[in-house]
Short mmCIF file of C-alpha atoms and ligand atoms in Angstrom, two decimals:
data_model
loop_
_atom_site.label_atom_id
_atom_site.label_comp_id
_atom_site.label_asym_id
_atom_site.label_seq_id
_atom_site.Cartn_x
_atom_site.Cartn_y
_atom_site.Cartn_z
CA UNK A 1 -23.85 20.18 33.18
CA UNK A 2 -26.01 18.05 30.94
CA UNK A 3 -23.44 18.13 28.11
CA UNK A 4 -20.61 17.25 30.44
CA UNK A 5 -22.59 14.35 31.87
CA UNK A 6 -23.35 13.18 28.37
CA UNK A 7 -19.75 13.47 27.21
CA UNK A 8 -18.49 11.44 30.12
CA UNK A 9 -21.39 9.05 29.54
CA UNK A 10 -20.08 8.39 26.06
CA UNK A 11 -16.48 8.05 27.11
CA UNK A 12 -17.68 5.50 29.59
CA UNK A 13 -19.80 3.81 26.95
CA UNK A 14 -16.77 3.25 24.69
CA UNK A 15 -14.47 2.00 27.41
CA UNK A 16 -16.85 0.11 29.60
CA UNK A 17 -15.95 -3.48 30.18
CA UNK A 18 -19.32 -4.75 31.33
CA UNK A 19 -22.77 -4.28 29.95
CA UNK A 20 -24.11 -3.16 33.31
CA UNK A 21 -21.51 -0.44 33.49
CA UNK A 22 -22.34 0.67 29.93
CA UNK A 23 -26.03 0.74 30.78
CA UNK A 24 -25.39 2.92 33.77
CA UNK A 25 -22.97 5.19 31.92
CA UNK A 26 -25.21 5.65 28.88
CA UNK A 27 -27.79 7.49 30.96
CA UNK A 28 -28.60 10.98 29.81
CA UNK A 29 -27.92 10.78 26.07
CA UNK A 30 -29.58 13.27 23.74
CA UNK A 31 -31.54 11.45 21.07
CA UNK A 32 -33.30 13.38 18.33
CA UNK A 33 -35.74 12.08 15.73
CA UNK A 34 -36.94 13.54 12.44
CA UNK A 35 -40.29 12.00 11.55
CA UNK A 36 -43.20 13.07 9.39
CA UNK A 37 -46.21 14.91 10.77
CA UNK A 38 -49.15 12.56 11.12
CA UNK A 39 -51.86 15.14 11.92
CA UNK A 40 -55.33 13.86 12.72
CA UNK A 41 -54.55 10.47 11.17
CA UNK A 42 -51.80 9.87 13.74
CA UNK A 43 -54.09 10.91 16.59
CA UNK A 44 -56.79 8.53 15.39
CA UNK A 45 -54.46 5.67 14.41
CA UNK A 46 -51.81 4.89 17.04
CA UNK A 47 -50.25 2.31 14.72
CA UNK A 48 -48.92 5.24 12.66
CA UNK A 49 -45.76 4.88 14.69
CA UNK A 50 -43.37 6.66 12.34
CA UNK A 51 -44.97 10.06 12.99
CA UNK A 52 -44.05 13.06 15.11
CA UNK A 53 -47.16 12.36 17.19
CA UNK A 54 -46.46 8.70 17.94
CA UNK A 55 -42.66 8.93 18.10
CA UNK A 56 -41.98 5.30 17.10
CA UNK A 57 -43.45 4.40 20.50
CA UNK A 58 -40.03 5.16 22.02
CA UNK A 59 -40.64 8.02 24.47
CA UNK A 60 -41.68 6.14 27.64
CA UNK A 61 -38.87 3.64 27.22
CA UNK A 62 -36.17 6.23 26.46
CA UNK A 63 -37.25 8.58 29.23
CA UNK A 64 -37.46 5.75 31.75
CA UNK A 65 -33.73 5.30 31.14
CA UNK A 66 -32.98 8.96 31.64
CA UNK A 67 -32.41 9.92 28.01
CA UNK A 68 -33.56 13.17 26.49
CA UNK A 69 -35.76 12.55 23.42
CA UNK A 70 -36.64 15.39 21.04
CA UNK A 71 -38.84 14.82 17.99
CA UNK A 72 -39.75 17.09 15.08
CA UNK A 73 -40.48 17.15 11.35
CA UNK A 74 -38.53 20.41 10.93
CA UNK A 75 -35.44 19.48 8.95
CA UNK A 76 -34.61 22.11 6.31
CA UNK A 77 -32.64 25.34 6.61
CA UNK A 78 -30.21 26.88 9.11
CA UNK A 79 -32.86 27.53 11.77
CA UNK A 80 -34.48 24.14 11.56
CA UNK A 81 -34.84 21.82 14.53
CA UNK A 82 -32.40 19.39 12.90
CA UNK A 83 -29.66 21.99 12.36
CA UNK A 84 -30.03 23.40 15.86
CA UNK A 85 -30.23 20.10 17.71
CA UNK A 86 -27.72 17.96 15.85
CA UNK A 87 -24.95 20.11 17.32
CA UNK A 88 -25.00 18.24 20.64
CA UNK A 89 -27.11 15.16 19.84
CA UNK A 90 -25.68 11.70 20.53
CA UNK A 91 -28.04 9.81 18.23
CA UNK A 92 -30.18 10.93 15.29
CA UNK A 93 -33.12 8.80 14.19
CA UNK A 94 -34.85 9.51 10.92
CA UNK A 95 -37.01 7.72 8.37
CA UNK A 96 -36.52 7.61 4.61
CA UNK A 97 -40.14 8.77 4.24
CA UNK A 98 -39.32 12.23 5.62
CA UNK A 99 -35.55 12.12 5.61
CA UNK A 100 -33.41 14.37 7.73
CA UNK A 101 -30.58 14.96 5.26
CA UNK A 102 -27.38 14.59 7.27
CA UNK A 103 -24.73 15.94 4.95
CA UNK A 104 -21.01 16.41 5.57
CA UNK A 105 -21.52 19.99 6.78
CA UNK A 106 -24.06 18.89 9.38
CA UNK A 107 -21.91 15.96 10.45
CA UNK A 108 -18.99 18.34 10.98
CA UNK A 109 -21.15 20.41 13.36
CA UNK A 110 -22.38 17.33 15.26
CA UNK A 111 -19.82 17.25 18.01
CA UNK A 112 -21.31 14.40 20.06
CA UNK A 113 -22.88 12.30 17.33
CA UNK A 114 -22.15 8.59 17.51
CA UNK A 115 -24.93 6.99 15.53
CA UNK A 116 -27.50 7.72 12.83
CA UNK A 117 -30.36 5.24 12.96
CA UNK A 118 -32.72 4.79 10.03
CA UNK A 119 -36.20 3.69 11.08
CA UNK A 120 -36.70 1.77 7.84
CA UNK A 121 -34.41 0.70 4.99
CA UNK A 122 -32.10 2.95 2.94
CA UNK A 123 -29.58 5.27 4.61
CA UNK A 124 -28.57 7.44 1.68
CA UNK A 125 -29.92 10.53 3.48
CA UNK A 126 -26.69 10.36 5.50
CA UNK A 127 -23.45 11.31 3.73
CA UNK A 128 -22.00 7.85 4.30
CA UNK A 129 -18.43 8.69 3.30
CA UNK A 130 -18.44 11.63 5.72
CA UNK A 131 -19.86 9.36 8.43
CA UNK A 132 -16.97 6.93 7.88
CA UNK A 133 -14.47 9.79 8.24
CA UNK A 134 -16.12 11.03 11.41
CA UNK A 135 -16.50 7.58 12.94
CA UNK A 136 -20.28 7.84 13.14
CA UNK A 137 -22.13 4.53 12.91
CA UNK A 138 -25.06 4.26 10.48
CA UNK A 139 -27.59 1.59 11.35
CA UNK A 140 -30.91 0.64 9.77
CA UNK A 141 -33.69 -1.86 10.27
CA UNK A 142 -32.71 -4.05 7.35
CA UNK A 143 -35.50 -6.17 5.95
CA UNK A 144 -38.22 -4.41 7.95
CA UNK A 145 -40.28 -3.29 4.96
CA UNK A 146 -38.93 -5.28 2.01
CA UNK A 147 -42.12 -7.28 1.51
CA UNK A 148 -44.20 -4.10 1.71
CA UNK A 149 -42.09 -2.57 -1.08
CA UNK A 150 -42.01 -5.72 -3.24
CA UNK A 151 -45.82 -5.82 -3.17
CA UNK A 152 -45.93 -2.16 -4.19
CA UNK A 153 -43.56 -2.81 -7.10
CA UNK A 154 -45.76 -5.56 -8.49
CA UNK A 155 -48.86 -3.39 -7.98
CA UNK A 156 -47.15 -0.49 -9.81
CA UNK A 157 -46.29 -2.73 -12.75
CA UNK A 158 -49.92 -3.78 -13.00
CA UNK A 159 -51.14 -0.20 -12.62
CA UNK A 160 -48.95 0.89 -15.56
CA UNK A 161 -49.22 -2.13 -17.83
CA UNK A 162 -53.01 -2.36 -17.47
CA UNK A 163 -53.40 1.44 -17.87
CA UNK A 164 -55.34 1.60 -14.61
CA UNK A 165 -55.03 5.27 -13.61
CA UNK A 166 -56.69 6.82 -16.72
CA UNK A 167 -59.38 4.12 -16.53
CA UNK A 168 -60.23 5.09 -12.98
CA UNK A 169 -60.09 8.82 -13.74
CA UNK A 170 -62.53 8.24 -16.60
CA UNK A 171 -64.99 6.61 -14.21
CA UNK A 172 -64.71 9.49 -11.72
CA UNK A 173 -65.35 11.97 -14.56
CA UNK A 174 -68.59 10.16 -15.39
CA UNK A 175 -67.31 8.99 -18.81
CA UNK A 176 -67.25 5.52 -20.36
CA UNK A 177 -65.08 4.91 -23.43
CA UNK A 178 -63.45 1.48 -23.19
CA UNK A 179 -61.37 1.86 -26.37
CA UNK A 180 -59.58 4.95 -25.02
CA UNK A 181 -58.20 2.79 -22.22
CA UNK A 182 -57.81 -0.55 -23.97
CA UNK A 183 -55.67 1.01 -26.75
CA UNK A 184 -52.82 1.19 -24.24
CA UNK A 185 -53.57 -1.74 -21.89
CA UNK A 186 -51.54 -4.97 -21.88
CA UNK A 187 -50.95 -8.13 -19.80
CA UNK A 188 -48.00 -8.83 -17.54
CA UNK A 189 -47.99 -12.36 -18.89
CA UNK A 190 -45.37 -12.88 -21.58
CA UNK A 191 -43.32 -9.78 -20.79
CA UNK A 192 -39.57 -9.64 -20.14
CA UNK A 193 -39.16 -8.11 -16.70
CA UNK A 194 -35.87 -7.12 -15.10
CA UNK A 195 -34.66 -5.73 -11.80
CA UNK A 196 -31.66 -3.47 -11.26
CA UNK A 197 -30.59 -4.80 -7.87
CA UNK A 198 -31.54 -8.31 -6.81
CA UNK A 199 -31.20 -8.00 -3.06
CA UNK A 200 -33.98 -8.43 -0.51
CA UNK A 201 -36.57 -6.38 -2.41
CA UNK A 202 -35.46 -7.21 -5.95
CA UNK A 203 -35.53 -10.93 -5.23
CA UNK A 204 -38.96 -10.73 -3.59
CA UNK A 205 -40.22 -8.92 -6.69
CA UNK A 206 -38.93 -11.73 -8.89
CA UNK A 207 -40.62 -14.30 -6.65
CA UNK A 208 -43.93 -12.46 -6.82
CA UNK A 209 -43.76 -12.10 -10.61
CA UNK A 210 -43.34 -15.82 -11.30
CA UNK A 211 -47.08 -16.66 -11.07
CA UNK A 212 -47.78 -14.07 -13.79
CA UNK A 213 -45.89 -16.29 -16.31
CA UNK A 214 -43.50 -13.68 -17.66
CA UNK A 215 -41.55 -14.50 -20.83
CA UNK A 216 -38.29 -14.01 -18.94
CA UNK A 217 -37.04 -12.65 -15.62
CA UNK A 218 -33.68 -10.84 -15.67
CA UNK A 219 -31.49 -9.08 -13.15
CA UNK A 220 -28.56 -6.68 -13.21
CA UNK A 221 -26.47 -6.62 -10.02
CA UNK A 222 -22.72 -6.72 -9.35
CA UNK A 223 -23.48 -9.42 -6.79
CA UNK A 224 -24.68 -12.60 -8.47
CA UNK A 225 -27.61 -14.39 -6.85
CA UNK A 226 -26.71 -17.75 -5.31
CA UNK A 227 -27.32 -20.41 -7.97
CA UNK A 228 -30.16 -22.01 -6.04
CA UNK A 229 -31.92 -18.68 -5.59
CA UNK A 230 -31.68 -17.72 -9.26
CA UNK A 231 -32.87 -21.21 -10.27
CA UNK A 232 -35.85 -20.97 -7.91
CA UNK A 233 -37.18 -17.94 -9.79
CA UNK A 234 -35.66 -18.79 -13.18
CA UNK A 235 -33.89 -15.42 -13.35
CA UNK A 236 -30.91 -14.80 -15.64
CA UNK A 237 -28.19 -12.27 -14.92
CA UNK A 238 -27.23 -9.70 -17.56
CA UNK A 239 -23.89 -8.06 -16.84
CA UNK A 240 -24.08 -5.08 -19.19
CA UNK A 241 -26.62 -2.45 -18.16
CA UNK A 242 -27.40 -1.19 -21.67
CA UNK A 243 -27.91 -4.73 -22.92
CA UNK A 244 -30.07 -5.44 -19.85
CA UNK A 245 -32.44 -2.51 -20.38
CA UNK A 246 -32.65 -3.20 -24.12
CA UNK A 247 -34.08 -6.66 -23.39
CA UNK A 248 -36.74 -5.62 -20.85
CA UNK A 249 -40.37 -4.66 -21.40
CA UNK A 250 -40.48 -3.62 -17.75
CA UNK A 251 -37.53 -2.44 -15.65
CA UNK A 252 -37.72 -2.06 -11.88
CA UNK A 253 -35.05 -0.39 -9.73
CA UNK A 254 -34.26 -2.02 -6.39
CA UNK A 255 -30.72 -0.87 -5.60
CA UNK A 256 -29.64 1.61 -2.92
CA UNK A 257 -28.69 5.18 -3.83
CA UNK A 258 -24.90 5.63 -3.79
CA UNK A 259 -22.18 7.08 -6.03
CA UNK A 260 -22.67 4.22 -8.50
CA UNK A 261 -26.44 4.56 -8.86
CA UNK A 262 -27.07 8.33 -8.59
CA UNK A 263 -28.45 9.55 -11.95
CA UNK A 264 -27.95 6.02 -13.35
CA UNK A 265 -31.11 6.22 -15.42
CA UNK A 266 -30.61 9.28 -17.59
CA UNK A 267 -31.30 10.36 -21.17
CA UNK A 268 -28.38 8.30 -22.47
CA UNK A 269 -29.50 5.03 -20.84
CA UNK A 270 -33.16 5.70 -21.64
CA UNK A 271 -32.27 5.59 -25.34
CA UNK A 272 -31.30 1.95 -24.85
CA UNK A 273 -34.66 0.99 -23.32
CA UNK A 274 -37.12 -0.82 -25.60
CA UNK A 275 -39.39 1.88 -27.08
CA UNK A 276 -42.54 1.95 -24.97
CA UNK A 277 -41.05 0.12 -21.97
CA UNK A 278 -42.33 0.70 -18.44
CA UNK A 279 -40.12 1.75 -15.53
CA UNK A 280 -40.90 1.26 -11.83
CA UNK A 281 -38.64 2.80 -9.18
CA UNK A 282 -39.38 2.44 -5.49
CA UNK A 283 -35.68 2.50 -4.57
CA UNK A 284 -34.66 6.17 -4.55
CA UNK A 285 -35.78 9.07 -6.74
CA UNK A 286 -32.26 10.35 -7.43
CA UNK A 287 -31.33 7.08 -9.18
CA UNK A 288 -33.39 8.42 -12.08
CA UNK A 289 -32.88 11.81 -13.68
CA UNK A 290 -36.20 13.58 -13.06
CA UNK A 291 -36.23 15.71 -16.24
CA UNK A 292 -34.97 12.90 -18.50
CA UNK A 293 -37.61 10.47 -17.23
CA UNK A 294 -40.38 13.06 -17.64
CA UNK A 295 -39.21 13.76 -21.21
CA UNK A 296 -39.10 10.02 -21.99
CA UNK A 297 -42.68 9.56 -20.74
CA UNK A 298 -43.84 12.62 -22.68
CA UNK A 299 -42.27 11.34 -25.92
CA UNK A 300 -43.54 7.78 -25.39
CA UNK A 301 -40.01 6.31 -25.19
CA UNK A 302 -41.27 5.20 -21.79
CA UNK A 303 -44.92 4.11 -21.85
CA UNK A 304 -45.03 4.83 -18.16
CA UNK A 305 -43.17 5.47 -14.93
CA UNK A 306 -44.31 4.61 -11.40
CA UNK A 307 -42.87 4.76 -7.95
CA UNK A 308 -43.07 6.43 -4.57
CA UNK A 309 -39.60 7.89 -4.17
CA UNK A 310 -38.59 11.40 -5.25
CA UNK A 311 -35.25 13.18 -5.56
CA UNK A 312 -36.46 15.71 -2.94
CA UNK A 313 -38.98 14.81 -0.27
CA UNK A 314 -41.56 16.22 0.21
CA UNK A 315 -41.64 16.71 -3.59
CA UNK A 316 -42.24 20.34 -4.60
CA UNK A 317 -45.62 21.13 -6.19
CA UNK A 318 -43.99 21.80 -9.57
CA UNK A 319 -42.07 18.48 -9.71
CA UNK A 320 -42.42 17.09 -13.28
CA UNK A 321 -43.20 13.58 -12.00
CA UNK A 322 -46.48 14.81 -10.52
CA UNK A 323 -47.88 15.73 -13.93
CA UNK A 324 -46.01 13.81 -16.66
CA UNK A 325 -48.19 11.81 -19.06
CA UNK A 326 -47.48 9.67 -22.10
CA UNK A 327 -48.85 10.75 -25.51
CA UNK A 328 -52.09 8.82 -24.83
CA UNK A 329 -52.70 10.57 -21.51
CA UNK A 330 -51.62 7.84 -19.06
CA UNK A 331 -48.36 6.34 -17.84
CA UNK A 332 -48.06 8.05 -14.46
CA UNK A 333 -48.19 5.82 -11.37
CA UNK A 334 -46.52 8.20 -8.91
CA UNK A 335 -47.56 8.32 -5.24
CA UNK A 336 -45.97 9.86 -2.13
CA UNK A 337 -43.27 7.83 -0.41
CA UNK A 338 -45.30 5.22 1.43
CA UNK A 339 -44.63 1.77 -0.03
CA UNK A 340 -42.42 0.81 2.89
CA UNK A 341 -44.50 2.49 5.57
CA UNK A 342 -47.62 0.37 5.73
CA UNK A 343 -48.91 -0.14 9.27
CA UNK A 344 -47.42 -3.65 9.20
CA UNK A 345 -44.03 -2.22 8.23
CA UNK A 346 -44.19 0.56 10.84
CA UNK A 347 -44.57 -1.99 13.61
CA UNK A 348 -41.48 -3.84 12.35
CA UNK A 349 -39.26 -0.79 11.91
CA UNK A 350 -40.33 0.74 15.24
CA UNK A 351 -39.43 -2.51 17.02
CA UNK A 352 -36.20 -2.75 15.07
CA UNK A 353 -35.22 0.82 15.98
CA UNK A 354 -35.77 0.04 19.65
CA UNK A 355 -33.59 -3.06 19.36
CA UNK A 356 -30.79 -1.09 17.66
CA UNK A 357 -30.90 1.56 20.40
CA UNK A 358 -30.99 -1.06 23.10
CA UNK A 359 -27.88 -2.75 21.66
CA UNK A 360 -26.23 0.64 21.38
CA UNK A 361 -26.92 1.54 25.01
CA UNK A 362 -25.78 -1.80 26.38
CA UNK A 363 -22.83 -2.40 24.06
CA UNK A 364 -24.37 -5.58 22.69
CA UNK A 365 -23.28 -6.31 19.08
CA UNK A 366 -25.74 -5.14 16.43
CA UNK A 367 -27.31 -7.58 14.00
CA UNK A 368 -24.64 -7.42 11.22
CA UNK A 369 -27.36 -7.01 8.56
CA UNK A 370 -28.37 -3.71 10.20
CA UNK A 371 -24.92 -2.15 10.05
CA UNK A 372 -24.36 0.10 7.05
CA UNK A 373 -21.39 1.94 8.56
CA UNK A 374 -19.76 0.35 11.56
CA UNK A 375 -16.90 1.53 13.75
CA UNK A 376 -14.40 0.59 11.03
CA UNK A 377 -16.29 1.92 8.02
CA UNK A 378 -18.58 0.33 5.44
CA UNK A 379 -19.90 -3.03 6.59
CA UNK A 380 -22.62 -3.36 3.95
CA UNK A 381 -21.80 -4.68 0.49
CA UNK A 382 -24.89 -3.06 -1.01
CA UNK A 383 -23.70 0.55 -1.30
CA UNK A 384 -21.28 0.03 -4.19
CA UNK A 385 -18.23 -2.09 -4.80
CA UNK A 386 -15.26 -1.20 -2.63
P1 NAD D 1 -30.39 -4.97 -0.32
O1 NAD D 1 -29.16 -4.43 0.27
O2 NAD D 1 -30.95 -6.25 0.20
O3 NAD D 1 -30.22 -5.14 -1.90
C1 NAD D 1 -29.69 -4.15 -2.72
C2 NAD D 1 -29.07 -4.82 -3.94
O4 NAD D 1 -28.69 -3.80 -4.86
C3 NAD D 1 -27.80 -5.62 -3.60
O5 NAD D 1 -27.91 -6.92 -4.14
C4 NAD D 1 -26.70 -4.82 -4.27
O6 NAD D 1 -25.62 -5.62 -4.73
C5 NAD D 1 -27.45 -4.18 -5.42
N1 NAD D 1 -26.77 -3.03 -6.01
C6 NAD D 1 -26.10 -2.05 -5.37
N2 NAD D 1 -25.58 -1.19 -6.27
C7 NAD D 1 -25.93 -1.64 -7.48
C8 NAD D 1 -25.68 -1.18 -8.80
N3 NAD D 1 -24.92 -0.11 -9.05
N4 NAD D 1 -26.23 -1.87 -9.82
C9 NAD D 1 -26.96 -3.00 -9.61
N5 NAD D 1 -27.22 -3.49 -8.37
C10 NAD D 1 -26.71 -2.82 -7.32
O7 NAD D 1 -31.45 -3.80 -0.18
P2 NAD D 1 -33.04 -3.90 -0.22
O8 NAD D 1 -33.56 -4.20 1.12
O9 NAD D 1 -33.44 -4.75 -1.37
O10 NAD D 1 -33.41 -2.37 -0.51
C11 NAD D 1 -32.94 -1.73 -1.69
C12 NAD D 1 -33.25 -0.25 -1.62
O11 NAD D 1 -34.65 -0.05 -1.71
C13 NAD D 1 -32.88 0.43 -0.30
O12 NAD D 1 -31.51 0.76 -0.24
C14 NAD D 1 -33.75 1.64 -0.33
O13 NAD D 1 -33.11 2.70 -1.00
C15 NAD D 1 -34.97 1.19 -1.12
N6 NAD D 1 -36.16 1.04 -0.25
C16 NAD D 1 -37.26 1.80 -0.51
C17 NAD D 1 -38.37 1.71 0.32
C18 NAD D 1 -39.62 2.52 0.05
O14 NAD D 1 -40.45 2.68 0.94
N7 NAD D 1 -39.82 3.00 -1.15
C19 NAD D 1 -38.36 0.85 1.42
C20 NAD D 1 -37.25 0.06 1.62
C21 NAD D 1 -36.14 0.17 0.79
#
């Protein structure tokens, strides 16, 4: 009964000529969400909206409209909540912080699925090409956490360049040996700093670096910045990636994960980095080869690596990025995936998710910036050149 009602609801939703009719017909959709468990923190802090406990604040609103809303963190394996419930779900919501991986196999099983909504930025957890084939829309809350991430990138650069982590660990151990830290501590001032990807986050990073008086700011991106924007930050474009990395003291990655960026930073490219350069990646873990980066830190080819994104999330206990150190015992600025999930950001992406769903229910056009895959395929220009 419920499925039949939902199926006819969707047929109506596609064909409806008025918003009111769509609203009425869209009653009774099955919406599932994969979020991370918030535990006691989520019970004590209601602004932790992106958690299983606080459900993006969506439940009262969704249920008041007659929709079924199921939420879980259980996303891996054949008996997981995600695998079992995607079969007849109309909409899947997930966050990049605890991504429900929606691969081609899962999409094939998802008979009623019309939209995957990312509560945040970055929709690579969905097989986008398979979504195009299946006619499933992929929508995200573009821009919702870009400032949060840009701040984290600049912090990570400082953490690495100033050799902060070993300095703090020394204090906690009860030791005091300034030279052990200062032998590998530098200033941001005077460095050549470059971003792979100069979109919303990459550009904000460049803006925030200017007051540190770098020697030069560079970017590598197939889309050139508008002239005025590049002038405003004094950034120069380098079109060859090997040449780009060979010029930088610090490289930061701010491009989405897609066919053209997966495994982009590997042993081969790392050889072209300046010896002792720093690398900061808050974009996606799989853009960097985990073993190759760990080996480069261990050898000192990279003086350090920092970021919050991992090729598998949650990262397994034995992941090399948890423990890698440079030859002087520092150079690791890794944290769990949280740069884009500050409480400020959670408010923005929860509101944005509600707006996307509201447009979806009523047939109102989505904000074009939020559409990764639309009804006719790729609408974003950020996931590779097509
Ligand atoms: P954006 O779409 O505004 O900018 C991405 C830029 O990358 C574009 O200018 C695009 O042309 C460029 N690009 C794409 N492929 C490239 C390639 N092969 N080489 C060089 N440049 C390339 O996106 P954004 O808002 O700046 O976000 C970028 C990414 O950051 C997201 O896709 C997401 O993966 C990640 N992100 C991480 C967090 C976090 O919490 N760690 C939060 C938000 C976003």
